[in-house]
C-alpha atoms as one frame of an Amber mdcrd trajectory, in Angstrom:
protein
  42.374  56.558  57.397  44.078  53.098  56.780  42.512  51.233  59.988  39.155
  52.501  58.926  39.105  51.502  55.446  39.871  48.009  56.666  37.313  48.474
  59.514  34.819  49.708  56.384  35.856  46.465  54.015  35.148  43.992  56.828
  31.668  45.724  58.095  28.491  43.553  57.103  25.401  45.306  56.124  21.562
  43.714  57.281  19.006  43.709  55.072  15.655  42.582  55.238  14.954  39.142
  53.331  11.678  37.557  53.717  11.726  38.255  57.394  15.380  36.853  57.659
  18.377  39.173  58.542  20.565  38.945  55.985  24.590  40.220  55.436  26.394
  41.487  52.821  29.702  43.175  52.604  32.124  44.670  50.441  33.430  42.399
  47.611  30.650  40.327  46.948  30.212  40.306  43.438  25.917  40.597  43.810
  24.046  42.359  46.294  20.450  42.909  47.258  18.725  45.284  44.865  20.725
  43.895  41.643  18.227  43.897  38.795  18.910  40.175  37.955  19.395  38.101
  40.974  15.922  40.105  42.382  14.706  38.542  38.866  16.286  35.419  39.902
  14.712  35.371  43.382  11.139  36.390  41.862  11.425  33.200  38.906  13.330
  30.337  39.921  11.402  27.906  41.585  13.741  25.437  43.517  12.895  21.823
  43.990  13.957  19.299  46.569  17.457  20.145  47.489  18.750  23.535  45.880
  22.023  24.756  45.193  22.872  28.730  45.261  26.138  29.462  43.627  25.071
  33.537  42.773  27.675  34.713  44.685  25.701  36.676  46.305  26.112  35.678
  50.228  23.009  32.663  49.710  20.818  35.857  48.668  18.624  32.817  47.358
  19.259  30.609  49.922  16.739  30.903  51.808  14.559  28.496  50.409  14.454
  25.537  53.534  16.182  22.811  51.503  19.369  25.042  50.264  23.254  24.205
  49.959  25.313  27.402  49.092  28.662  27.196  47.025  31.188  29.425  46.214
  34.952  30.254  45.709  34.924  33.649  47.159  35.572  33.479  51.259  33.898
  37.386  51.331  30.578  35.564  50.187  31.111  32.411  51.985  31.700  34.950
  55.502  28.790  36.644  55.160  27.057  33.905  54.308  28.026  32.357  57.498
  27.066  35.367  59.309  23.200  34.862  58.228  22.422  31.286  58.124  23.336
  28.447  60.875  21.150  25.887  59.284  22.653  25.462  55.695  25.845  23.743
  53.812  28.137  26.617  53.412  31.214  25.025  51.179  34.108  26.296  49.551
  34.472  25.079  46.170  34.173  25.038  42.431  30.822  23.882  41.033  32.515
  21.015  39.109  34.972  19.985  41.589  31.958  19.301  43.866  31.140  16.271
  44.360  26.934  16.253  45.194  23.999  16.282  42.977  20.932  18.378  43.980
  17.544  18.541  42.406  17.966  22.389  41.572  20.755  24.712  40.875  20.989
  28.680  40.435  23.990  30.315  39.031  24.642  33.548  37.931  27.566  32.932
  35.063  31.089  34.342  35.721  31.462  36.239  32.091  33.733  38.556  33.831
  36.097  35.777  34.675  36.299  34.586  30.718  35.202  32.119  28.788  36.932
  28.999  30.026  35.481  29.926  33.509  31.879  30.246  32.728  32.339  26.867
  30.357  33.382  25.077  33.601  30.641  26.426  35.315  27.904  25.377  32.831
  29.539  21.322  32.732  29.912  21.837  36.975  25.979  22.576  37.292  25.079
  19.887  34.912  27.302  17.255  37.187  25.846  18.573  40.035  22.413  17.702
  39.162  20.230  14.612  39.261  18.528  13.232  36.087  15.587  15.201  35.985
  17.265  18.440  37.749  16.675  21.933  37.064  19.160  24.197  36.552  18.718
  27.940  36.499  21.161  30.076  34.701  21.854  34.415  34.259  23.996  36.121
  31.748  23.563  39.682  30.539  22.577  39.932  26.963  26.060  42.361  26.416
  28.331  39.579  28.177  27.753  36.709  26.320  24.605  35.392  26.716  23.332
  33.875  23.327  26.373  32.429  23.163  26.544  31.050  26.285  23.041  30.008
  26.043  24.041  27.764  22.988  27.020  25.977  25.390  23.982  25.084  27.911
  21.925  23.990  25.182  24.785  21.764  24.036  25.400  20.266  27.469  21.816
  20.313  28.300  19.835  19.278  25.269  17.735  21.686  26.131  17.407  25.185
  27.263  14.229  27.689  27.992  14.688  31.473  28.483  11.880  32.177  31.485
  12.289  36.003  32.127  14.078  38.913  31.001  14.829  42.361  32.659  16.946
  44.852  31.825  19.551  42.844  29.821  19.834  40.115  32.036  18.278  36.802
  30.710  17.773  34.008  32.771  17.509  30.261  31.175  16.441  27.164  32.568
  17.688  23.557  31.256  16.697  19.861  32.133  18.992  17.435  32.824  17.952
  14.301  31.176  20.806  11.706  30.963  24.602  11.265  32.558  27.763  12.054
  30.906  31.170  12.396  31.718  32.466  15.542  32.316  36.155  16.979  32.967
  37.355  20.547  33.671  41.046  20.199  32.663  43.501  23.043  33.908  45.445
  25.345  32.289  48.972  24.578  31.186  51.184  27.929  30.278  54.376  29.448
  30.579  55.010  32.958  32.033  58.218  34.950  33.064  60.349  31.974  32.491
  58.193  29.341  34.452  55.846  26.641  33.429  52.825  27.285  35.347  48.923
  25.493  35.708  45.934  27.251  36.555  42.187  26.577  37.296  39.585  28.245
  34.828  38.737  31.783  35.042  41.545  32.073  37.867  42.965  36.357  37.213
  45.198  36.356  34.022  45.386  32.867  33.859  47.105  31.923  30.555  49.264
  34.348  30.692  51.159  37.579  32.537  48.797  40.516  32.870  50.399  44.108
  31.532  50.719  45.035  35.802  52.354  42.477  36.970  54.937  42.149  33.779
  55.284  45.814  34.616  55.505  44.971  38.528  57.972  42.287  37.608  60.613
  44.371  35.353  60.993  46.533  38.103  61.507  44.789  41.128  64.895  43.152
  42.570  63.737  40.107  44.151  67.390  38.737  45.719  66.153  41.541  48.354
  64.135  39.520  49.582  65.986  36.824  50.572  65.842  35.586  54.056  62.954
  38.055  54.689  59.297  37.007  55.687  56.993  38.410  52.626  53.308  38.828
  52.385  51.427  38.446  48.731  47.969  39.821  49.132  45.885  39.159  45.847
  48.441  35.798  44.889  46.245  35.044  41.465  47.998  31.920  40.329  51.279
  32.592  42.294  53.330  34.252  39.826  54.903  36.775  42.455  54.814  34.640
  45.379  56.902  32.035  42.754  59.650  34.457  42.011  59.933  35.070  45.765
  60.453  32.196  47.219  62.434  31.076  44.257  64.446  34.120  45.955  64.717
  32.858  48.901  62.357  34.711  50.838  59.216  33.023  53.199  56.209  33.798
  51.844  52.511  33.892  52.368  50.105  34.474  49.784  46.541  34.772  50.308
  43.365  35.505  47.849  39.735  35.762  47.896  39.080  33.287  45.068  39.825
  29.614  46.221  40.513  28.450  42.557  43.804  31.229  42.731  45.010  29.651
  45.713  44.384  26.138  44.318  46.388  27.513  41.516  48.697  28.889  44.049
  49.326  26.190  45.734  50.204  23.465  42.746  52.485  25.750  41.574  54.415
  25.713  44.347  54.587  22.414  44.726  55.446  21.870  41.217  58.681  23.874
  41.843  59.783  22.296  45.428  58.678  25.371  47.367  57.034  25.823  50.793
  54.466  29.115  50.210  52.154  29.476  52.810  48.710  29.695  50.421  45.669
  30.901  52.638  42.252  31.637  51.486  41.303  34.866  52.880  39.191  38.121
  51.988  41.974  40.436  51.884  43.820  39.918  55.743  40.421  37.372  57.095
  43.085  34.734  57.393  45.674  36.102  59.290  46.829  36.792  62.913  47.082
  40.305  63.962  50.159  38.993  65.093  51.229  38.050  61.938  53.870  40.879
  60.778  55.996  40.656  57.745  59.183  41.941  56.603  57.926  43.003  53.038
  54.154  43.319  51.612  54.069  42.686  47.786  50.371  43.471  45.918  48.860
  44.065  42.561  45.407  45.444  44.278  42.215  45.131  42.063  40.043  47.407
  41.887  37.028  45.716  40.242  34.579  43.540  41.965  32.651  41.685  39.031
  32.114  44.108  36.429  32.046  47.000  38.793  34.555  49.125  40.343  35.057
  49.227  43.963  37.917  51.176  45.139  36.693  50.143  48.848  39.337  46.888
  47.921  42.590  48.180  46.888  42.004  50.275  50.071  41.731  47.641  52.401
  45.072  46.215  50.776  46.847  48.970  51.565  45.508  49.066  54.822  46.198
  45.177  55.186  49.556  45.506  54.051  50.411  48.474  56.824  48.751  46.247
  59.298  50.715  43.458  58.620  53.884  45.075  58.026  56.905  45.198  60.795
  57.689  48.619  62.179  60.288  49.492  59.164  59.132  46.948  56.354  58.117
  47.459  53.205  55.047  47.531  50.854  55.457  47.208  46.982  52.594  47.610
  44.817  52.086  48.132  40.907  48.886  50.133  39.959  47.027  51.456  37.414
  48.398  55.083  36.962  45.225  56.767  37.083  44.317  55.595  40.534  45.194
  57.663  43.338  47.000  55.496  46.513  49.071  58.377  47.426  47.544  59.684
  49.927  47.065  56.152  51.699  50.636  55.758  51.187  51.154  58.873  53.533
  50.473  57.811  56.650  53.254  55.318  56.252  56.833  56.586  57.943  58.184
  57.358  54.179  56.905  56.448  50.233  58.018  57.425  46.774  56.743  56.276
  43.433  59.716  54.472  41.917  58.691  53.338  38.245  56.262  54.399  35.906
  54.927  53.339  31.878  52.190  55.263  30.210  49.443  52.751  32.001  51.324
  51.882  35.348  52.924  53.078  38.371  54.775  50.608  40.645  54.768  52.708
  44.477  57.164  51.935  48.039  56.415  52.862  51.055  58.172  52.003  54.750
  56.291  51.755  57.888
């Protein structure tokens, strides 16, 4: 059951796009078939060079002229799987550094406020005086709101269609201002920490991983070799090291292992920070001493229990014969029965909204 749930997360799916085979996969945040990027694909009309930052695989790509951005490395692999011919890059929208004559993006509102504010000043950088920039939001995440911030950066904004909530805008670009994304200064579980926007629970400690933290020894981990699958900003990877043990922490989103990363510097530690969609980055000969994961289990605003699967199953595959997985989750979900194909497990802590589960390989 493991192997093939990590056999299922990594399998791309073809689909049929104007004559173009196209890929998607589990944990891409849009797929083919969503009411509003279809809307998206049907409206927009790109100019000169286009940027696609949907995160949807370059789902609207496939205009001739098209550069395709995003922080997630399951949408930038299976956009690599479909096109040969196009910029594929790895990065924020305002830490990119190239202006384009027309933009799509579908807003992060699931990723909070500061994220989707950094998104709005990145597409206006990003475009030339004159550019177009095409923007969704659903109407119950945000979206008047939202549409005033592009309005404010803009000067202008125009809603062109409309389709089952989701409202997509267009704005002009019309003059050149300076624009900064600062990141997040904060203090959690005793350490002073920095984060890029939207980056999970930035700002502070989420109610799992406080949980997740309470109950786990980490002097046990000294001198071991320990794998962090799902880092966020680093806060588990931190204590770790700051333990003494080697780490590696990996995450889909590239902003968490920016976040990651600085962090680690900041306190004089060597963490091994690797993007990766779920275990895309490692070796199968890379085997670890002790797996440590809060899983999620949403993909955007949906649910997708397909991930937290494919952690386990990561975290088995990359685990020594006789090491150990700890992972915190919500108490409602059911990982037991993943957890028994390991040698041994036991649930070892509990709260009215969390569970924090062991198992031994």
């Amino acid at each position: 059951m493991l192997e093939q749930n990590l056999i299922n997360y990594h399998k791309y799916k073809s689909h049929n796009l104007d004559g173009l085979e196209f890929y998607s996969k589990a944990g891409l945040r849009f797929l083919p078939k969503h009411i509003g990027l279809e809307m998206m694909k049907a409206k927009i009309q790109p100019i000169g060079q286009f940027m696609d930052i949907s995160s949807s695989a370059g789902y609207l790509a496939s205009y001739k002229n098209s550069i395709i951005l995003d922080t997630s490395l399951a949408s930038l692999r299976a956009a690599q799987k479909t096109y040969d011919n196009k910029i594929i890059a790895a990065a924020s929208i305002w830490d990119f550094n190239k202006e384009v004559d027309s933009l799509a993006i579908i807003l992060s509102t699931d990723k909070g406020n500061a994220r989707v504010n950094a998104e709005i000043l990145g597409a206006y950088k990003n475009l030339k005086i004159g550019g177009q920039g095409y923007f969704l939001v659903h109407k119950n995440q945000g979206a008047k709101r939202y549409e005033k911030e592009i309005k404010s950066t803009f000067g202008n904004i125009k809603i062109i269609a409309k389709s089952s909530g989701w409202r997509l805008s267009k704005a002009i670009k019309n003059d050149n201002k300076e624009i900064t994304v600062p990141w997040l200064n904060f203090s959690a579980a005793n350490l002073k920490l920095k984060a890029q926007a939207g980056v999970y629970a930035a700002g502070k400690l989420d109610p799992g991983t406080k949980f997740f933290l309470e109950q786990l020894d980490f002097a046990q981990f000294k001198n071991k070799t320990l794998l962090d699958i799902g880092t966020g900003y680093g806060i588990l990877s931190l204590k770790a090291s700051l333990a003494g043990a080697t780490v590696s922490a990996l995450d889909d989103d590239l902003l968490a292992i920016q976040s990651c990363y600085q962090n680690s510097i900041q306190y004089g530690l060597d963490i091994r920070c690797l993007h990766s969609d779920v275990n895309s980055s490692l070796k199968d000969t890379d085997l670890y001493d002790v797996v440590i994961t809060n899983p999620p289990f949403h993909v955007g605003k949906g649910v997708e229990l397909l991930l937290p699967f494919a952690f386990i199953a990561a975290a088995y595959k990359h685990l020594k014969v006789g090491g150990e997985l700890f992972l915190v989750a919500n108490k409602a979900l059911a990982y037991e029965p993943l957890l028994a194909e390991f040698n041994s497990w036991k649930e070892i802590a509990n709260n009215k909204s969390f569970k924090v589960l062991w198992a031994k390989k």
